[in-house]
Amino acid sequence: DQEIYSKERSASLDLLLRFQRLLVSKLYPADCVGQVPNTYSPDLLGVGSLLKKYTALLCTHISDILPVATSIACTSHRHFAEVSCVVDGDLTGILLPELVVSIVLLLSKNAGLMQEAGAIPLLAGLLEHLDRFNHLAPGKERDDNEDLAWPGIMGSFFTGQSCRNNEEVTLIRKADLENHNKDGGFWTVIDGKVYDIKDFQTQSLTGSSIL
């Protein structure tokens, strides 16, 4: 029975993933000659509305799952590892990562349409749940307590140049980043590296809140 259930679940997840990809493909902008900017067909708006409903259902499920997962994972590192494996095989680990990447891609291609669709605020509601769960990861306290465990490498957001030796590495403390942003700068951290996206902010149509 357990094997049959596992196969049925995999088939269901595969079907949902195919449906999710279909929605994204329908929203991905084609090169339409003569199309008036910021005007969308009823069919396109309908797909955007469907994406919002789909995202709402997915977020509701994840919002129900993550608090339970967090309450179990906080017991020990072993529990965290076991729960992480379960979450990774659930909708949270299979559908959510690809959905987030797809929406970011769609946002970069057509910010106006994605704002019309309204799916992004729904995903933003998951941040607190995800943050609480991720804070249980082993080593998190050490990284947060040591200023130099959270720094990054100052790099160019556009060129992606990497530092080749220690002489070129600039360590940025968390307090330095916060003070820089308070003074009007726009540094952000991605995978332990600090990026200056101030210039990108002025060119982006998405607004500072989304960035």
CSV table of C-alpha atoms in Angstrom, one decimal:
chain,number,residue,atom,x,y,z
A,1,ASP,CA,0.0,0.0,0.0
A,2,GLN,CA,2.8,2.4,0.9
A,3,GLU,CA,4.5,1.7,-2.5
A,4,ILE,CA,1.2,2.4,-4.4
A,5,TYR,CA,0.7,5.6,-2.4
A,6,SER,CA,4.2,6.7,-3.3
A,7,LYS,CA,3.7,6.1,-7.0
A,8,GLU,CA,0.4,8.0,-6.9
A,9,ARG,CA,1.9,10.9,-5.1
A,10,SER,CA,4.8,11.1,-7.6
A,11,ALA,CA,2.3,11.0,-10.5
A,12,SER,CA,0.3,13.8,-8.9
A,13,LEU,CA,3.3,15.9,-8.3
A,14,ASP,CA,4.5,15.3,-11.9
A,15,LEU,CA,1.1,16.4,-13.1
A,16,LEU,CA,1.1,19.6,-11.0
A,17,LEU,CA,4.7,20.4,-12.2
A,18,ARG,CA,3.6,20.0,-15.8
A,19,PHE,CA,0.6,22.3,-15.2
A,20,GLN,CA,2.8,24.9,-13.5
A,21,ARG,CA,5.2,24.8,-16.4
A,22,LEU,CA,2.3,25.2,-18.9
A,23,LEU,CA,1.1,28.3,-17.0
A,24,VAL,CA,4.6,29.8,-17.1
A,25,SER,CA,5.0,29.1,-20.8
A,26,LYS,CA,1.7,30.7,-21.6
A,27,LEU,CA,2.7,33.9,-19.8
A,28,TYR,CA,6.2,34.0,-21.3
A,29,PRO,CA,6.2,36.9,-23.7
A,30,ALA,CA,6.5,36.3,-27.4
A,31,ASP,CA,7.9,38.8,-29.9
A,32,CYS,CA,4.6,40.4,-31.0
A,33,VAL,CA,5.2,43.0,-33.8
A,34,GLY,CA,2.9,46.0,-33.4
A,35,GLN,CA,1.6,45.1,-30.0
A,36,VAL,CA,0.9,48.2,-27.8
A,37,PRO,CA,3.1,48.2,-24.6
A,38,ASN,CA,1.4,47.4,-21.3
A,39,THR,CA,-1.8,46.1,-23.1
A,40,TYR,CA,-2.7,42.4,-22.5
A,41,SER,CA,-5.2,40.2,-24.2
A,42,PRO,CA,-8.1,38.8,-22.1
A,43,ASP,CA,-6.6,35.3,-22.6
A,44,LEU,CA,-3.3,36.4,-21.2
A,45,LEU,CA,-5.0,38.1,-18.2
A,46,GLY,CA,-7.0,34.9,-17.7
A,47,VAL,CA,-3.8,32.8,-17.5
A,48,GLY,CA,-2.3,35.4,-15.1
A,49,SER,CA,-5.4,35.0,-12.9
A,50,LEU,CA,-5.1,31.2,-13.0
A,51,LEU,CA,-1.5,31.5,-12.0
A,52,LYS,CA,-2.5,33.6,-9.0
A,53,LYS,CA,-5.1,31.0,-7.9
A,54,TYR,CA,-2.6,28.2,-8.4
A,55,THR,CA,0.0,30.1,-6.3
A,56,ALA,CA,-2.6,30.8,-3.6
A,57,LEU,CA,-3.4,27.1,-3.3
A,58,LEU,CA,0.3,26.1,-3.3
A,59,CYS,CA,1.1,28.8,-0.7
A,60,THR,CA,-1.8,27.7,1.5
A,61,HIS,CA,-0.5,24.1,1.5
A,62,ILE,CA,3.1,25.2,2.3
A,63,SER,CA,1.9,27.6,5.0
A,64,ASP,CA,0.2,24.6,6.7
A,65,ILE,CA,3.2,22.2,6.2
A,66,LEU,CA,6.1,24.4,7.3
A,67,PRO,CA,5.0,25.3,10.8
A,68,VAL,CA,4.5,21.6,11.5
A,69,ALA,CA,7.9,20.8,9.9
A,70,THR,CA,9.5,23.5,12.0
A,71,SER,CA,8.0,22.3,15.3
A,72,ILE,CA,9.4,18.8,14.6
A,73,ALA,CA,12.8,19.9,13.1
A,74,CYS,CA,13.6,22.1,16.2
A,75,THR,CA,13.9,18.9,18.3
A,76,SER,CA,17.4,18.0,17.1
A,77,HIS,CA,19.8,18.2,14.1
A,78,ARG,CA,18.7,14.6,13.2
A,79,HIS,CA,15.1,15.6,13.2
A,80,PHE,CA,15.9,18.6,11.1
A,81,ALA,CA,17.7,16.4,8.5
A,82,GLU,CA,14.8,13.9,8.4
A,83,VAL,CA,12.2,16.6,8.1
A,84,SER,CA,14.3,18.4,5.4
A,85,CYS,CA,14.2,15.2,3.3
A,86,VAL,CA,10.4,15.0,3.7
A,87,VAL,CA,9.9,18.6,2.8
A,88,ASP,CA,12.3,18.2,-0.2
A,89,GLY,CA,10.0,15.6,-1.6
A,90,ASP,CA,6.8,17.5,-0.9
A,91,LEU,CA,5.3,20.4,-2.9
A,92,THR,CA,7.6,22.7,-1.0
A,93,GLY,CA,10.8,21.2,-2.4
A,94,ILE,CA,9.5,20.2,-5.9
A,95,LEU,CA,7.1,22.9,-7.0
A,96,LEU,CA,8.0,26.0,-5.0
A,97,PRO,CA,11.7,26.5,-6.1
A,98,GLU,CA,10.9,26.3,-9.8
A,99,LEU,CA,7.8,28.5,-9.4
A,100,VAL,CA,9.9,31.2,-7.7
A,101,VAL,CA,12.6,31.1,-10.4
A,102,SER,CA,9.9,31.1,-13.2
A,103,ILE,CA,8.1,34.2,-11.7
A,104,VAL,CA,11.4,36.0,-11.3
A,105,LEU,CA,12.1,35.3,-15.0
A,106,LEU,CA,8.6,36.4,-16.0
A,107,LEU,CA,9.1,39.5,-13.9
A,108,SER,CA,12.3,40.4,-15.7
A,109,LYS,CA,10.5,40.0,-19.0
A,110,ASN,CA,7.2,41.6,-18.3
A,111,ALA,CA,6.9,43.3,-14.9
A,112,GLY,CA,3.6,44.9,-15.7
A,113,LEU,CA,1.9,41.7,-16.5
A,114,MET,CA,3.2,40.0,-13.3
A,115,GLN,CA,2.0,42.9,-11.2
A,116,GLU,CA,-1.4,42.5,-12.8
A,117,ALA,CA,-1.4,38.8,-12.1
A,118,GLY,CA,-0.7,39.5,-8.4
A,119,ALA,CA,1.1,36.2,-7.6
A,120,ILE,CA,4.2,37.8,-6.1
A,121,PRO,CA,2.7,39.1,-2.8
A,122,LEU,CA,1.4,35.5,-2.2
A,123,LEU,CA,4.9,34.1,-2.4
A,124,ALA,CA,6.2,36.9,-0.1
A,125,GLY,CA,3.8,35.6,2.6
A,126,LEU,CA,5.9,32.4,2.8
A,127,LEU,CA,9.1,34.2,3.7
A,128,GLU,CA,8.5,34.1,7.4
A,129,HIS,CA,7.7,30.4,7.4
A,130,LEU,CA,10.7,29.6,5.3
A,131,ASP,CA,13.0,31.8,7.4
A,132,ARG,CA,11.9,30.1,10.7
A,133,PHE,CA,12.6,26.7,9.2
A,134,ASN,CA,16.0,27.7,7.7
A,135,HIS,CA,17.1,29.2,11.0
A,136,LEU,CA,17.1,25.6,12.4
A,137,ALA,CA,19.8,24.5,10.1
A,138,PRO,CA,23.0,23.4,11.9
A,139,GLY,CA,25.6,26.1,12.0
A,140,LYS,CA,23.2,29.0,11.7
A,141,GLU,CA,23.9,30.4,15.2
A,142,ARG,CA,27.6,30.3,14.6
A,143,ASP,CA,27.2,32.2,11.3
A,144,ASP,CA,25.0,34.8,12.9
A,145,ASN,CA,27.1,35.4,16.0
A,146,GLU,CA,30.3,35.9,14.1
A,147,ASP,CA,30.4,39.1,12.1
A,148,LEU,CA,33.1,37.8,9.7
A,149,ALA,CA,31.1,34.6,9.1
A,150,TRP,CA,28.4,36.6,7.3
A,151,PRO,CA,30.5,38.8,5.0
A,152,GLY,CA,30.9,38.6,1.3
A,153,ILE,CA,32.9,39.5,-1.6
A,154,MET,CA,32.3,42.9,-3.2
A,155,GLY,CA,31.6,42.1,-6.8
A,156,SER,CA,30.0,43.6,-9.9
A,157,PHE,CA,26.3,42.6,-10.3
A,158,PHE,CA,26.7,43.0,-14.1
A,159,THR,CA,30.1,41.6,-14.9
A,160,GLY,CA,30.1,38.8,-12.4
A,161,GLN,CA,33.9,39.1,-12.0
A,162,SER,CA,35.2,36.9,-9.2
A,163,CYS,CA,38.2,37.5,-7.0
A,164,ARG,CA,41.1,35.3,-7.7
A,165,ASN,CA,43.2,35.8,-4.6
A,166,ASN,CA,42.9,37.0,-1.0
A,167,GLU,CA,44.4,40.4,-1.8
A,168,GLU,CA,41.3,41.2,-4.0
A,169,VAL,CA,38.8,40.1,-1.4
A,170,THR,CA,37.0,42.8,0.6
A,171,LEU,CA,35.2,41.5,3.7
A,172,ILE,CA,31.9,43.2,4.5
A,173,ARG,CA,30.5,43.0,8.0
A,174,LYS,CA,26.7,42.8,8.5
A,175,ALA,CA,26.9,46.2,10.4
A,176,ASP,CA,28.8,47.7,7.4
A,177,LEU,CA,26.1,46.6,5.0
A,178,GLU,CA,23.3,47.9,7.1
A,179,ASN,CA,25.0,51.3,7.6
A,180,HIS,CA,25.7,51.5,3.9
A,181,ASN,CA,22.0,50.9,3.0
A,182,LYS,CA,20.8,53.4,5.6
A,183,ASP,CA,23.0,56.0,3.8
A,184,GLY,CA,21.2,55.5,0.6
A,185,GLY,CA,23.2,52.6,-0.9
A,186,PHE,CA,21.7,49.3,-2.1
A,187,TRP,CA,23.9,46.3,-1.2
A,188,THR,CA,22.4,42.9,-1.0
A,189,VAL,CA,23.7,39.4,-0.1
A,190,ILE,CA,23.3,36.4,-2.4
A,191,ASP,CA,25.0,33.1,-1.5
A,192,GLY,CA,27.4,34.9,0.9
A,193,LYS,CA,28.6,37.5,-1.6
A,194,VAL,CA,27.7,41.2,-1.4
A,195,TYR,CA,26.5,42.9,-4.6
A,196,ASP,CA,25.9,46.6,-5.2
A,197,ILE,CA,22.7,46.8,-7.2
A,198,LYS,CA,22.2,50.5,-6.9
A,199,ASP,CA,22.6,51.1,-10.6
A,200,PHE,CA,20.3,48.2,-11.4
A,201,GLN,CA,17.7,49.7,-9.1
A,202,THR,CA,17.5,52.9,-11.2
A,203,GLN,CA,17.0,50.9,-14.4
A,204,SER,CA,14.5,48.3,-13.0
A,205,LEU,CA,10.8,48.7,-13.6
A,206,THR,CA,9.9,46.5,-10.6
A,207,GLY,CA,10.5,49.1,-7.8
A,208,SER,CA,12.7,48.9,-4.7
A,209,SER,CA,10.2,46.9,-2.6
A,210,ILE,CA,10.4,43.9,-5.0
A,211,LEU,CA,14.2,44.1,-5.2
